[in-house]
CSV table of C-alpha atoms in Angstrom, one decimal:
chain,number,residue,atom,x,y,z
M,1,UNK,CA,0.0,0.0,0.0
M,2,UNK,CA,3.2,2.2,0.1
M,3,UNK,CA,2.0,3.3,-3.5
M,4,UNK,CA,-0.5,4.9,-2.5
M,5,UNK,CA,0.8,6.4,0.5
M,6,UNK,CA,0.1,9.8,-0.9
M,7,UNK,CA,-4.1,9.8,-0.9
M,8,UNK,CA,-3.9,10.0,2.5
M,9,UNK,CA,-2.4,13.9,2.0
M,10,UNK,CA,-5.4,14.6,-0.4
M,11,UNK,CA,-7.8,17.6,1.4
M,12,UNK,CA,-11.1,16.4,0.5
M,13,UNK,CA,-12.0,13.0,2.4
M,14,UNK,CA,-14.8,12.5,-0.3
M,15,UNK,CA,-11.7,13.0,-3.4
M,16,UNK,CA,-8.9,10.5,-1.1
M,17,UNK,CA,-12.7,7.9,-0.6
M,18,UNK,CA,-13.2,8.3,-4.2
M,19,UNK,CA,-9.2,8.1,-5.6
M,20,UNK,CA,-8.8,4.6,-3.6
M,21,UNK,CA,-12.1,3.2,-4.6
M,22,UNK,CA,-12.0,4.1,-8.1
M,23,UNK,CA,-8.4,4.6,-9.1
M,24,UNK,CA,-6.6,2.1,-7.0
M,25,UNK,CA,-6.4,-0.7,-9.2
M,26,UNK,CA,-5.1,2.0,-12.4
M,27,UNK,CA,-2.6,2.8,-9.9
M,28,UNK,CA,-1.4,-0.4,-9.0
M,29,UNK,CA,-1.2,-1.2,-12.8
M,30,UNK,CA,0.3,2.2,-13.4
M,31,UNK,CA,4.0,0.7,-13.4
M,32,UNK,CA,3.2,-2.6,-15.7
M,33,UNK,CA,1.9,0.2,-18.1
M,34,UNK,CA,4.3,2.5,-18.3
M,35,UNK,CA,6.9,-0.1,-18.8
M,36,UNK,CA,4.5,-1.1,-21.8
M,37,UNK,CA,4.6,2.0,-23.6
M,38,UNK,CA,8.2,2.6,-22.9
M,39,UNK,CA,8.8,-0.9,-24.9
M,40,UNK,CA,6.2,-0.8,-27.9
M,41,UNK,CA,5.1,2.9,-27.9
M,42,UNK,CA,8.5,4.5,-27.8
M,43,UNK,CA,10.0,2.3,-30.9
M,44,UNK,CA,6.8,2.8,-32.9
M,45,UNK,CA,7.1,6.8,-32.3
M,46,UNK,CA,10.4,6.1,-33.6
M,47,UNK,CA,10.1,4.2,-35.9
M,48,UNK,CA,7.7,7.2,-37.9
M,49,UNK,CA,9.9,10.0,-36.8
M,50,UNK,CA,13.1,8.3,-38.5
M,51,UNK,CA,10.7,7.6,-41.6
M,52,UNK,CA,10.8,10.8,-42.8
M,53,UNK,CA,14.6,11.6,-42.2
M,54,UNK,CA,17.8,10.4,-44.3
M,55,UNK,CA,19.1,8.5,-41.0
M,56,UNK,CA,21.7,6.4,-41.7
M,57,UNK,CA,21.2,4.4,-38.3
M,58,UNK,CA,24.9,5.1,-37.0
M,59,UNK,CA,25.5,8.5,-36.9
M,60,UNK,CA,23.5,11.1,-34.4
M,61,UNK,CA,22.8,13.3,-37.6
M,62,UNK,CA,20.2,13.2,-40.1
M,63,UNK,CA,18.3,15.7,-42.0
M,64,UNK,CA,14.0,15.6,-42.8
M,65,UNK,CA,13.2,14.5,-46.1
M,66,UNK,CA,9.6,14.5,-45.7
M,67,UNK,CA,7.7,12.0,-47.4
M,68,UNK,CA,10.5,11.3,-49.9
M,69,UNK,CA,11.1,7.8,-48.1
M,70,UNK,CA,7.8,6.7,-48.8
M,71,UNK,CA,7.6,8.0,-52.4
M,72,UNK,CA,10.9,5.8,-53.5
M,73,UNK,CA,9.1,2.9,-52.4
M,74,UNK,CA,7.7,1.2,-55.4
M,75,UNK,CA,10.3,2.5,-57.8
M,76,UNK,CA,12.9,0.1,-56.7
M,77,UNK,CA,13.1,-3.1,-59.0
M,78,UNK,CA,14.5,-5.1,-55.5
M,79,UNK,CA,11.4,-4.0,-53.6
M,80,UNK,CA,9.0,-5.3,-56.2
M,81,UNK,CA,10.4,-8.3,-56.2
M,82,UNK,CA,10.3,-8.8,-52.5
M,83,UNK,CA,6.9,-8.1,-52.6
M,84,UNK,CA,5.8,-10.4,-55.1
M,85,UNK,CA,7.9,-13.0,-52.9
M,86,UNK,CA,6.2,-12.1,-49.9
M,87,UNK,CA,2.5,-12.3,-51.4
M,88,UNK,CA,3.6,-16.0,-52.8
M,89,UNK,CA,4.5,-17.0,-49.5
M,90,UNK,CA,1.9,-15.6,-47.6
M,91,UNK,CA,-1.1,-17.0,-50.1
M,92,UNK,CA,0.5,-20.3,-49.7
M,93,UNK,CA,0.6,-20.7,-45.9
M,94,UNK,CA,-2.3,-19.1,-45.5
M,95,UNK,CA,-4.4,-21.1,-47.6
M,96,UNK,CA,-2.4,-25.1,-47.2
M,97,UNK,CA,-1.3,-24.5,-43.4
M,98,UNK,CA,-4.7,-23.8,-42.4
M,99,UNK,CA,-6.6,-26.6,-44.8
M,100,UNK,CA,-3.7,-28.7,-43.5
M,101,UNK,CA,-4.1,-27.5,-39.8
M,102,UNK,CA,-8.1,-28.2,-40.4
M,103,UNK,CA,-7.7,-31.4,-41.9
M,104,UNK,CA,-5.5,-33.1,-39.0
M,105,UNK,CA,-7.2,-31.6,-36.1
M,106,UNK,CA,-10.5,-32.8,-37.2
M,107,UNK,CA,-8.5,-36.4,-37.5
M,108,UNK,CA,-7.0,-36.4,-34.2
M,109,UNK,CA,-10.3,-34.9,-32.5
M,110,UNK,CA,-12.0,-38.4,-32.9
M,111,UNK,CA,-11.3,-40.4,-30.0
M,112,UNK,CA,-8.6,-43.7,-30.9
M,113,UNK,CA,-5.0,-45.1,-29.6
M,114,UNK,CA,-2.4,-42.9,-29.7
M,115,UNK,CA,-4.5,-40.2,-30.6
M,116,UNK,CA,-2.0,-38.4,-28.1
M,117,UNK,CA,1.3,-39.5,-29.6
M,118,UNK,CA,0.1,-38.0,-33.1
M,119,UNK,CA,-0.5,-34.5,-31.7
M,120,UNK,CA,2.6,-34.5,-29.8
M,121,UNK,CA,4.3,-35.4,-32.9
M,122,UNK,CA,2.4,-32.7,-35.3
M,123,UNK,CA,3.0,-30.3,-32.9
M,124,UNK,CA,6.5,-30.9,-32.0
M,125,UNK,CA,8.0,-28.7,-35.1
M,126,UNK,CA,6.4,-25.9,-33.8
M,127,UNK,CA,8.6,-26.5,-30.7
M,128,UNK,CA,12.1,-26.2,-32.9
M,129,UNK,CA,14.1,-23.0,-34.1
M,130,UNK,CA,13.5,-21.6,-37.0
M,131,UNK,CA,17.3,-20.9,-37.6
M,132,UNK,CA,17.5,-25.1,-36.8
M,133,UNK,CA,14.5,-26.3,-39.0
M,134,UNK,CA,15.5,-23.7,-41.9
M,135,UNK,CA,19.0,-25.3,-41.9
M,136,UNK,CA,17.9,-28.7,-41.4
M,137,UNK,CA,15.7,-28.9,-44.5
M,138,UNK,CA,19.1,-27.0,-46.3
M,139,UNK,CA,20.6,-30.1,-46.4
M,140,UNK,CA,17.6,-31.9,-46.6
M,141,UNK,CA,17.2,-30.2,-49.9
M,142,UNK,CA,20.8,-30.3,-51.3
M,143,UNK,CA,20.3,-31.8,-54.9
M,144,UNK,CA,23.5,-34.0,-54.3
M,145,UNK,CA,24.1,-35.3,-50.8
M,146,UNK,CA,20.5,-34.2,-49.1
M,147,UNK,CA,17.9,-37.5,-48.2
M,148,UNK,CA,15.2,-36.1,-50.8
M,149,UNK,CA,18.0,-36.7,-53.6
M,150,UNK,CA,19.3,-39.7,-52.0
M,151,UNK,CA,15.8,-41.6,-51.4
M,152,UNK,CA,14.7,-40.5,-55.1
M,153,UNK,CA,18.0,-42.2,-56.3
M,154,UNK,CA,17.2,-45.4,-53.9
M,155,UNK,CA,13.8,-45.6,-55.4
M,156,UNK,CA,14.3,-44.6,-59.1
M,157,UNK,CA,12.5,-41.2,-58.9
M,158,UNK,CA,14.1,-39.9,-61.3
M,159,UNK,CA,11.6,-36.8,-61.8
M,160,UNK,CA,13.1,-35.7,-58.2
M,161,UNK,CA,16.5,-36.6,-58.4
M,162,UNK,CA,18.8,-34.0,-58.6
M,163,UNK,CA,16.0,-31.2,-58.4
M,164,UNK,CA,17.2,-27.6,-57.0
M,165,UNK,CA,14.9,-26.9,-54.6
M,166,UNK,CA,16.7,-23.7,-53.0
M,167,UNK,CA,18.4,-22.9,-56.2
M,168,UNK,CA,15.7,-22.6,-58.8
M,169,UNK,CA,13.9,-19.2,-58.8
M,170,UNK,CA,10.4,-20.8,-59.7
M,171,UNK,CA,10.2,-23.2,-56.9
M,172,UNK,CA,12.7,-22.1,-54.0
M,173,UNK,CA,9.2,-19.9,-52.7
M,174,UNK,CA,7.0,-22.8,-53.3
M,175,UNK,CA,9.7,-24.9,-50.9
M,176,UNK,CA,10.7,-22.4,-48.2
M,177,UNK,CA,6.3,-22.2,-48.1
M,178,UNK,CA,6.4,-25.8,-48.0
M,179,UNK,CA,8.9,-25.7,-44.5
M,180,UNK,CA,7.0,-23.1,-42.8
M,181,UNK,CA,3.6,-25.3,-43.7
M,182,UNK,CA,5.9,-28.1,-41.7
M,183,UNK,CA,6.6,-26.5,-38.7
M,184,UNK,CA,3.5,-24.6,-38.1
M,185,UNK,CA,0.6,-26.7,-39.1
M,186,UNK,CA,1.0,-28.3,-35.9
M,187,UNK,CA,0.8,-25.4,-34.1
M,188,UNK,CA,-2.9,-24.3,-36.1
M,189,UNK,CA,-3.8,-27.8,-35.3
M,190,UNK,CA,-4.2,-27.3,-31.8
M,191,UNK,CA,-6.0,-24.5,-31.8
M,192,UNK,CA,-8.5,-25.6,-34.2
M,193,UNK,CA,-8.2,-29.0,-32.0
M,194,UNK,CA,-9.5,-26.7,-28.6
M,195,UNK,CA,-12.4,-25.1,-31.1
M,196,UNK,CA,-13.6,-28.4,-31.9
M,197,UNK,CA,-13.9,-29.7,-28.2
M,198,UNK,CA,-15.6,-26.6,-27.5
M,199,UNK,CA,-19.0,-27.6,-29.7
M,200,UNK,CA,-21.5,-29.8,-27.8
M,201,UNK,CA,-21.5,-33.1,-29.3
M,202,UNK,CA,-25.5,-33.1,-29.2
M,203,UNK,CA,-25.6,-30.8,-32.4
M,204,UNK,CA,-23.8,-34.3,-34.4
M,205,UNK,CA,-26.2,-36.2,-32.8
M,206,UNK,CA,-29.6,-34.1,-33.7
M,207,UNK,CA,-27.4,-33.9,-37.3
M,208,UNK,CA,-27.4,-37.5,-37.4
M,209,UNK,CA,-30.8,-37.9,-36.4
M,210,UNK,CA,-31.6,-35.2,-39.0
M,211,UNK,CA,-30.5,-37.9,-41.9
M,212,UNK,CA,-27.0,-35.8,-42.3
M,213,UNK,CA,-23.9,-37.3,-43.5
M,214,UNK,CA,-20.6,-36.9,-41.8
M,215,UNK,CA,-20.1,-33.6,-44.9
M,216,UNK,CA,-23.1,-31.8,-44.3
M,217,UNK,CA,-22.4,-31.9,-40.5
M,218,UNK,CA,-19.1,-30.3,-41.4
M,219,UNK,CA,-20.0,-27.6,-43.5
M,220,UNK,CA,-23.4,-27.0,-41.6
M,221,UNK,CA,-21.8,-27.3,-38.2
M,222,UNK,CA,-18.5,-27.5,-37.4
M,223,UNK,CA,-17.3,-24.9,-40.0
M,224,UNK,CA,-19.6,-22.5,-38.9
M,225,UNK,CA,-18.9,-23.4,-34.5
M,226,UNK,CA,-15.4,-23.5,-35.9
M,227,UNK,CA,-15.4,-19.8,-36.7
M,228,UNK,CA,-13.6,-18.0,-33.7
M,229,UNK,CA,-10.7,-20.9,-34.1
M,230,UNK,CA,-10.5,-19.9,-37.8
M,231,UNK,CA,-10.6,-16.2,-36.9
M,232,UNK,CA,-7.4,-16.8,-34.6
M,233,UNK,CA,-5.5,-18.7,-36.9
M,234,UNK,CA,-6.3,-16.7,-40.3
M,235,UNK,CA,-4.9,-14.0,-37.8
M,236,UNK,CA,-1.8,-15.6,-37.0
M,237,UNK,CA,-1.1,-17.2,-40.3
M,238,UNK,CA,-1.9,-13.6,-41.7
M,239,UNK,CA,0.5,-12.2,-39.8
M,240,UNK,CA,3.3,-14.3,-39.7
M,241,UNK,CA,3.2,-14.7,-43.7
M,242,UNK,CA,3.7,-11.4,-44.3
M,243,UNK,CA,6.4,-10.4,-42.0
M,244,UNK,CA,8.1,-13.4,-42.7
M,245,UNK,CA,12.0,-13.1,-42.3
M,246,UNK,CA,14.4,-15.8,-40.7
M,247,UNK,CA,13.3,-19.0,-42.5
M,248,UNK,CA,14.1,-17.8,-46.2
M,249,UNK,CA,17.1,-15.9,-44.7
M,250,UNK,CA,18.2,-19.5,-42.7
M,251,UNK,CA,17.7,-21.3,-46.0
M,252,UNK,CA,18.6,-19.2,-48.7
M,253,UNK,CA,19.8,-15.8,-47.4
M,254,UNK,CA,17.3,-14.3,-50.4
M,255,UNK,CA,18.7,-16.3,-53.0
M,256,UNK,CA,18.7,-17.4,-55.8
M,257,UNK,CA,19.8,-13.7,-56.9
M,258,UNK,CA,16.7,-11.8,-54.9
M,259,UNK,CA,14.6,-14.9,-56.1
M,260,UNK,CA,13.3,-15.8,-52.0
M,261,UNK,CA,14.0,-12.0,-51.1
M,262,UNK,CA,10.8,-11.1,-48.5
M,263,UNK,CA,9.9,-7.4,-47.9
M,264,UNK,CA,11.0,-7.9,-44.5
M,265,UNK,CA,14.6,-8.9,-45.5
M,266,UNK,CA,14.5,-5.7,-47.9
M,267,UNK,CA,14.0,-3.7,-44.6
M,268,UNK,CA,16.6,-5.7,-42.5
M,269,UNK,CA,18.9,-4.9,-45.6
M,270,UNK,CA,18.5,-1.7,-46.2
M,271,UNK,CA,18.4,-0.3,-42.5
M,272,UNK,CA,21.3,-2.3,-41.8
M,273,UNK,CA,24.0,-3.4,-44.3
M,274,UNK,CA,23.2,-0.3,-47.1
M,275,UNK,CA,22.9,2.6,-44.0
M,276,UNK,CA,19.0,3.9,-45.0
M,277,UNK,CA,17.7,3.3,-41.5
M,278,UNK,CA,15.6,6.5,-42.6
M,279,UNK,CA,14.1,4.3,-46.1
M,280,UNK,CA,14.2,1.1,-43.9
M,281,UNK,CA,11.7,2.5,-41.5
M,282,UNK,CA,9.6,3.7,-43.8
M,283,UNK,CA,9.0,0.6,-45.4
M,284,UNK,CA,8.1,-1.0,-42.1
M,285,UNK,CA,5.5,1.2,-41.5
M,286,UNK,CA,4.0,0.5,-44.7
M,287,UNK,CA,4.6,-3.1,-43.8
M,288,UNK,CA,2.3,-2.3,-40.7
M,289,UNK,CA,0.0,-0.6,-42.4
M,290,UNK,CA,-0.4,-3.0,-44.7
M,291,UNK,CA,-1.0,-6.1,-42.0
M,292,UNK,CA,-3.2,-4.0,-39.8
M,293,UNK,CA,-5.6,-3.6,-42.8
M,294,UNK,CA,-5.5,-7.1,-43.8
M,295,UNK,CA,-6.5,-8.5,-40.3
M,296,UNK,CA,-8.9,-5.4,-40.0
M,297,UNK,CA,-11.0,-7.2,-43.1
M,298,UNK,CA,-10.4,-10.5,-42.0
M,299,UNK,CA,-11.8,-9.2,-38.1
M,300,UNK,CA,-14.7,-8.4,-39.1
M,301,UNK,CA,-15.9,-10.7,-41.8
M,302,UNK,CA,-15.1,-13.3,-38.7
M,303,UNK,CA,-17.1,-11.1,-37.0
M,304,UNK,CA,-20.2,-11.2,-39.0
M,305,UNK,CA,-19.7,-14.7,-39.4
M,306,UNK,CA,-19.6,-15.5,-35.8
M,307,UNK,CA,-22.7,-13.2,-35.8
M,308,UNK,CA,-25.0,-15.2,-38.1
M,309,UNK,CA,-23.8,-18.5,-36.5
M,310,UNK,CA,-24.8,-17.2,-32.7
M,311,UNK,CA,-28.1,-16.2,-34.1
C-alpha cells in the first residue's frame, strides 16, 4: 500500500474515498503500463519519426526528407520483387497450413489409440528454431548429398532426383512455403483441435438424427462453431506470412539472386547493411499498415460470421 501512501495527503475526504475506490487498481497497474509503452510505444514513435529523415542508423545526424522515403518505395526493382515474394509466400501458408491445420485436427479430435502421440508429434516442429528447422531442411534439400535426392535415387524417382529446390527461382518460394507449412501446421492444429472440443456433441447427434452425412455436419456445423478458431488462426497465419523473415534468410539468405528476397529482408537490408535506416523505416510502417488492414478485413468478416452463426 506504500503506493498509494500519498491519498492520505489529499484535502477532501470524499476525493482521497473516491481516488482509492475508483483509481486504486489504475494505480497499481500504473508501473506494468508505463513499462509497456516505454517498450512498444517508444520504438513505434520512432520508428515514424526516423521515416521521414535520411538517418543512416549510426550516426547522431540526419536531415528531414519529408515524405520522400515513402515515395521511393515502389520505384525500386528489389522492392517489387520482394513483394511479389512475400505475397507467394503468404497466399500459400495461408491457404495449405490452415486446410492442412483443419484437416489433421479434425482427424485427431476423434477419439482412438495414440491419438495423443500424433498430436505431440504434429505439434513438436512448432517446438524447434526456426534458424534449426530452416538449416535442417538446407541439407535436406541439397540436390546432391541431401535425403530427398538420395531416397529419389534409392527408389528410381528420377523426376526428383537431382531437383534444385533452393536454387531454382520458380520453386525455392513454393519450398521455403512448404517448410514453414511443416513447422507450423501443428501449431494451427491445436488450436482448431480446442475449437472443436468446445461444440456440444449433441448438435452431431440431432445432425445424425436429421438424416446428415458426416459432410453436411461439417459444413453446416462445425465450420460454422469452428469460426472464432479460424478467426485466430487466419490471424496468425496472416500475420506471420507477411512479415516473414528468418526461414528464407536460414535457407537461402534471399537467393537465388533476390529470387526468395521477402519485404521484410529488404527492410533488415536496407536499414542495416546499405545505411537507409531513414528508407528502412519507412518501409516498415507500410509493412504495418499493410497487416493491420488485412487483419482489420479478415476481423470483421469473422465477426459477421460468428454473428450469423450465434443467431
Amino acid at each position: 500500500m506504500r503506493i498509494v501512501w500519498w491519498l492520505n495527503y489529499l484535502p477532501d475526504r470524499r476525493v482521497r474515498a473516491f481516488m482509492k475506490k475508483k483509481m486504486l487498481p489504475y494505480l497499481f497497474m500504473l508501473p506494468a503500463i508505463l513499462v509497456l509503452l516505454f517498450i512498444y510505444a517508444g520504438p513505434v514513435i520512432g520508428i515514424l519519426f526516423f521515416s521521414i529523415t535520411d538517418w543512416n542508423g549510426v550516426s547522431f545526424a540526419f536531415d528531414f526528407v519529408g515524405l520522400k522515403n515513402y515515395g521511393n518505395l515502389f520505384r525500386e526493382k528489389d522492392l517489387i520483387n520482394a513483394i511479389s515474394n512475400t505475397l507467394e509466400f503468404f497466399i500459400l501458408t495461408f491457404i495449405f497450413q490452415n486446410i492442412l491445420a483443419l484437416f489433421v485436427a479434425v482427424l485427431l479430435n476423434k477419439k482412438f489409440f495414440g491419438r495423443n502421440a500424433l498430436r505431440t508429434v504434429f505439434f513438436m516442429p512448432a517446438t524447434i528454431s526456426v534458424i534449426a528447422v530452416g538449416l535442417i531442411w538446407s541439407l535436406i534439400f541439397d540436390p546432391v548429398s541431401g535425403a530427398i535426392n538420395v531416397a529419389a535415387n534409392a527408389f528410381g524417382w528420377d523426376w526428383l532426383a537431382g531437383v534444385r529446390f533452393l536454387g531454382n527461382t520458380k520453386i525455392v518460394m513454393k519450398a521455403i512455403a512448404f517448410v514453414n507449412i511443416w513447422q507450423w501446421a501443428g501449431w494451427n492444429m491445436v488450436i482448431y483441435i480446442a475449437g472443436l472440443q468446445g461444440i456440444a456433441p449433441e448438435y452431431y447427434e440431432a445432425a445424425r438424427i436429421d438424416g446428415a452425412g458426416d459432410a453436411k455436419a461439417f459444413f453446416h456445423i462445425t465450420l460454422p462453431l469452428l469460426a472464432p478458431a479460424i478467426t485466430i488462426n487466419m490471424v496468425m497465419t496472416t500475420i506471420g506470412g507477411l512479415k516473414v523473415f528468418d526461414l528464407p534468410f536460414a535457407m537461402t539468405g534471399g537467393g537465388p539472386g533476390h529470387a526468395s528476397e521477402t519485404f521484410a529482408m529488404t527492410i533488415v537490408k536496407n536499414s542495416f547493411s546499405l545505411y537507409k535506416a531513414g528508407y528502412g523505416c519507412a518501409m516498415s510502417v507500410v509493412m504495418f499498415v499493410v497487416i493491420l488492414i488485412i487483419t482489420v478485413i479478415q476481423n470483421t468478416v469473422m465477426s459477421k460470421m460468428e454473428e450469423r452463426t450465434m443467431s
